[in-house]
Amino acid sequence: MPSLQEARANVTLAPAKPTGLADLGAPLDDAAAVKKGRAHEFPQLLTDGAIGRRFQDLRVIGIKTLEADVTTAKVFVQFEVFGDNTAAPTNGVGFEAALFAGSEQLASLSSSSLFLPYANFWYPNRFVFEIPAADFDRADRLEFIAKPEDVRTL
């Protein structure tokens, strides 16, 4: 059975204006802080070197805000994924992500599956992770890790 290799993409996070976030529903008051970063496109290769899956428009948005008198910090990981002539198994392996401040890893984030029901089509994916506010303050990079996975080729 063909297998996808691990693929990684680094997304630099920088302070940003709280614009374009209406669809996230975050309470954005004057004390809210936002960090954003983006990677445009990267492939996940099969073990034979052919492209087996594509990721595009990987956006990472961190929001620290006050909700119900409690400061919360959340990281949104959004992207589109395309099964490039490969069908994902019913119970896929998903992805992992690591939040960094310089070379120090602050948090490990993971999802056990991707929304990729059929091959040869782009599907939007969105995930949210709560992190400590202190980690939000220090974070400057997120490493996205597309995990190895057995697939079926078309």
GROMACS .gro file of C-alpha atoms in nm:
model
  154
    1MET     CA    1   0.000   0.000   0.000
    2PRO     CA    2   0.138   0.346  -0.087
    3SER     CA    3   0.238   0.571   0.201
    4LEU     CA    4   0.266   0.944   0.245
    5GLN     CA    5   0.589   1.072   0.399
    6GLU     CA    6   0.595   1.322   0.682
    7ALA     CA    7   0.588   1.682   0.558
    8ARG     CA    8   0.655   1.997   0.759
    9ALA     CA    9   0.581   2.364   0.711
   10ASN     CA   10   0.691   2.649   0.936
   11VAL     CA   11   0.462   2.946   0.985
   12THR     CA   12   0.609   3.262   1.137
   13LEU     CA   13   0.368   3.434   1.374
   14ALA     CA   14   0.367   3.812   1.407
   15PRO     CA   15   0.145   4.061   1.588
   16ALA     CA   16  -0.142   4.162   1.360
   17LYS     CA   17  -0.451   4.377   1.343
   18PRO     CA   18  -0.778   4.209   1.444
   19THR     CA   19  -0.921   4.238   1.093
   20GLY     CA   20  -1.078   3.960   0.888
   21LEU     CA   21  -1.167   3.755   1.195
   22ALA     CA   22  -1.546   3.797   1.201
   23ASP     CA   23  -1.609   3.432   1.106
   24LEU     CA   24  -1.419   3.316   1.417
   25GLY     CA   25  -1.660   3.489   1.655
   26ALA     CA   26  -1.388   3.607   1.892
   27PRO     CA   27  -1.478   3.889   2.130
   28LEU     CA   28  -1.230   4.152   2.013
   29ASP     CA   29  -1.209   4.437   2.260
   30ASP     CA   30  -0.931   4.694   2.304
   31ALA     CA   31  -0.728   4.451   2.515
   32ALA     CA   32  -0.741   4.169   2.256
   33ALA     CA   33  -0.413   4.062   2.096
   34VAL     CA   34  -0.380   3.885   1.761
   35LYS     CA   35  -0.094   3.702   1.591
   36LYS     CA   36  -0.112   3.574   1.234
   37GLY     CA   37   0.102   3.374   0.996
   38ARG     CA   38   0.063   3.195   0.665
   39ALA     CA   39   0.222   2.934   0.439
   40HIS     CA   40   0.094   2.933   0.083
   41GLU     CA   41   0.130   2.577  -0.046
   42PHE     CA   42   0.328   2.263   0.023
   43PRO     CA   43   0.305   1.902  -0.093
   44GLN     CA   44   0.311   1.578   0.102
   45LEU     CA   45   0.505   1.323  -0.100
   46LEU     CA   46   0.451   0.951  -0.137
   47THR     CA   47   0.745   0.724  -0.053
   48ASP     CA   48   0.817   0.697  -0.429
   49GLY     CA   49   0.860   1.078  -0.450
   50ALA     CA   50   0.532   1.155  -0.629
   51ILE     CA   51   0.293   1.411  -0.481
   52GLY     CA   52   0.023   1.234  -0.282
   53ARG     CA   53  -0.148   1.523  -0.104
   54ARG     CA   54  -0.137   1.901  -0.127
   55PHE     CA   55  -0.192   2.162   0.141
   56GLN     CA   56  -0.260   2.526   0.057
   57ASP     CA   57  -0.339   2.851   0.232
   58LEU     CA   58  -0.223   2.727   0.573
   59ARG     CA   59  -0.325   3.009   0.805
   60VAL     CA   60  -0.246   3.027   1.174
   61ILE     CA   61  -0.432   3.282   1.384
   62GLY     CA   62  -0.369   3.331   1.754
   63ILE     CA   63  -0.617   3.534   1.958
   64LYS     CA   64  -0.582   3.637   2.321
   65THR     CA   65  -0.893   3.803   2.456
   66LEU     CA   66  -1.115   3.849   2.756
   67GLU     CA   67  -1.431   3.640   2.765
   68ALA     CA   68  -1.663   3.626   3.068
   69ASP     CA   69  -1.392   3.802   3.274
   70VAL     CA   70  -1.134   3.532   3.192
   71THR     CA   71  -0.835   3.580   2.963
   72THR     CA   72  -0.822   3.305   2.703
   73ALA     CA   73  -0.578   3.231   2.423
   74LYS     CA   74  -0.664   3.018   2.124
   75VAL     CA   75  -0.478   2.913   1.811
   76PHE     CA   76  -0.675   2.851   1.493
   77VAL     CA   77  -0.514   2.633   1.226
   78GLN     CA   78  -0.690   2.659   0.889
   79PHE     CA   79  -0.597   2.514   0.551
   80GLU     CA   80  -0.725   2.348   0.239
   81VAL     CA   81  -0.617   1.993   0.161
   82PHE     CA   82  -0.632   1.803  -0.169
   83GLY     CA   83  -0.598   1.427  -0.213
   84ASP     CA   84  -0.381   1.428  -0.524
   85ASN     CA   85  -0.490   1.096  -0.680
   86THR     CA   86  -0.490   0.939  -0.336
   87ALA     CA   87  -0.780   0.838  -0.114
   88ALA     CA   88  -0.737   0.873   0.260
   89PRO     CA   89  -0.834   0.587   0.488
   90THR     CA   90  -1.157   0.618   0.688
   91ASN     CA   91  -0.961   0.668   1.011
   92GLY     CA   92  -0.677   0.894   0.902
   93VAL     CA   93  -0.388   1.006   1.118
   94GLY     CA   94  -0.445   1.381   1.095
   95PHE     CA   95  -0.167   1.625   1.176
   96GLU     CA   96   0.048   1.753   1.458
   97ALA     CA   97   0.166   2.105   1.524
   98ALA     CA   98   0.419   2.254   1.760
   99LEU     CA   99   0.413   2.609   1.891
  100PHE     CA  100   0.756   2.766   1.943
  101ALA     CA  101   0.924   3.069   2.098
  102GLY     CA  102   1.257   3.070   1.916
  103SER     CA  103   1.388   2.714   1.951
  104GLU     CA  104   1.186   2.638   2.265
  105GLN     CA  105   0.874   2.430   2.211
  106LEU     CA  106   0.584   2.577   2.408
  107ALA     CA  107   0.298   2.344   2.316
  108SER     CA  108   0.215   2.036   2.114
  109LEU     CA  109  -0.115   2.039   1.925
  110SER     CA  110  -0.271   1.754   1.730
  111SER     CA  111  -0.578   1.642   1.543
  112SER     CA  112  -0.658   1.278   1.475
  113SER     CA  113  -0.815   1.337   1.134
  114LEU     CA  114  -0.846   1.567   0.834
  115PHE     CA  115  -1.168   1.642   0.649
  116LEU     CA  116  -1.076   1.474   0.320
  117PRO     CA  117  -1.366   1.246   0.220
  118TYR     CA  118  -1.266   1.200  -0.147
  119ALA     CA  119  -0.954   1.223  -0.363
  120ASN     CA  120  -0.897   1.494  -0.624
  121PHE     CA  121  -1.091   1.771  -0.450
  122TRP     CA  122  -0.997   2.063  -0.226
  123TYR     CA  123  -1.151   2.058   0.123
  124PRO     CA  124  -1.134   2.336   0.384
  125ASN     CA  125  -1.023   2.232   0.733
  126ARG     CA  126  -1.035   2.438   1.054
  127PHE     CA  127  -0.912   2.344   1.400
  128VAL     CA  128  -0.888   2.539   1.726
  129PHE     CA  129  -0.663   2.476   2.025
  130GLU     CA  130  -0.666   2.652   2.361
  131ILE     CA  131  -0.322   2.743   2.495
  132PRO     CA  132  -0.196   2.925   2.806
  133ALA     CA  133  -0.198   3.304   2.766
  134ALA     CA  134   0.174   3.312   2.854
  135ASP     CA  135   0.247   3.078   2.559
  136PHE     CA  136   0.049   3.307   2.328
  137ASP     CA  137   0.261   3.603   2.441
  138ARG     CA  138   0.588   3.422   2.367
  139ALA     CA  139   0.493   3.228   2.052
  140ASP     CA  140   0.664   3.332   1.729
  141ARG     CA  141   0.631   3.021   1.510
  142LEU     CA  142   0.412   2.719   1.448
  143GLU     CA  143   0.549   2.405   1.286
  144PHE     CA  144   0.277   2.212   1.100
  145ILE     CA  145   0.348   1.839   1.060
  146ALA     CA  146   0.151   1.632   0.809
  147LYS     CA  147   0.198   1.282   0.949
  148PRO     CA  148   0.287   0.970   0.748
  149GLU     CA  149  -0.016   0.776   0.636
  150ASP     CA  150  -0.107   0.478   0.420
  151VAL     CA  151  -0.333   0.577   0.129
  152ARG     CA  152  -0.496   0.418  -0.173
  153THR     CA  153  -0.398   0.551  -0.516
  154LEU     CA  154  -0.648   0.605  -0.796
   0.00000   0.00000   0.00000
